[in-house]
Amino acid sequence: MKTLNPFRGRLSRSVMELMESDPEIREQFERLQLMVIKKYMASSKH
């Protein structure tokens, strides 16, 4: 499973390190995730 998408694993690890070092980045990232989820939910209904 890990060899399926190594880039994503590397990217998420970097994001986690960033979020741990900077609470503001964590806040922005969580807000972005919520926006993406809301847009996805809205588009999947239609």
Short mmCIF file of C-alpha atoms in Angstrom, two decimals:
data_model
loop_
_atom_site.label_atom_id
_atom_site.label_comp_id
_atom_site.label_asym_id
_atom_site.label_seq_id
_atom_site.Cartn_x
_atom_site.Cartn_y
_atom_site.Cartn_z
CA MET A 1 0.00 0.00 0.00
CA LYS A 2 2.82 2.44 0.84
CA THR A 3 4.42 1.99 -2.58
CA LEU A 4 1.13 2.92 -4.25
CA ASN A 5 1.62 6.67 -3.73
CA PRO A 6 4.96 7.56 -2.08
CA PHE A 7 4.61 11.25 -2.96
CA ARG A 8 1.45 11.62 -0.91
CA GLY A 9 3.15 10.03 2.10
CA ARG A 10 6.09 12.41 1.83
CA LEU A 11 3.80 15.39 1.37
CA SER A 12 1.57 14.59 4.33
CA ARG A 13 4.63 14.06 6.55
CA SER A 14 5.89 17.53 5.63
CA VAL A 15 2.45 19.01 6.26
CA MET A 16 2.28 17.32 9.66
CA GLU A 17 5.70 18.74 10.59
CA LEU A 18 4.61 22.20 9.45
CA MET A 19 1.35 21.99 11.40
CA GLU A 20 3.19 20.89 14.54
CA SER A 21 5.65 23.79 14.31
CA ASP A 22 3.07 26.46 13.41
CA PRO A 23 -0.44 26.53 14.91
CA GLU A 24 -1.50 29.16 12.37
CA ILE A 25 -0.72 26.79 9.50
CA ARG A 26 -2.68 24.06 11.29
CA GLU A 27 -5.68 26.39 11.57
CA GLN A 28 -5.49 27.35 7.89
CA PHE A 29 -5.12 23.70 6.86
CA GLU A 30 -8.14 22.58 8.89
CA ARG A 31 -10.21 25.43 7.43
CA LEU A 32 -9.11 24.42 3.94
CA GLN A 33 -10.08 20.80 4.61
CA LEU A 34 -13.53 21.88 5.76
CA MET A 35 -14.01 23.97 2.62
CA VAL A 36 -12.98 21.07 0.40
CA ILE A 37 -15.31 18.68 2.23
CA LYS A 38 -18.24 21.11 1.99
CA LYS A 39 -17.65 21.66 -1.74
CA TYR A 40 -17.35 17.92 -2.30
CA MET A 41 -20.56 17.22 -0.40
CA ALA A 42 -22.41 19.96 -2.30
CA SER A 43 -21.19 18.74 -5.70
CA SER A 44 -21.98 15.09 -4.94
CA LYS A 45 -25.63 15.91 -4.23
CA HIS A 46 -26.25 17.25 -7.75
#
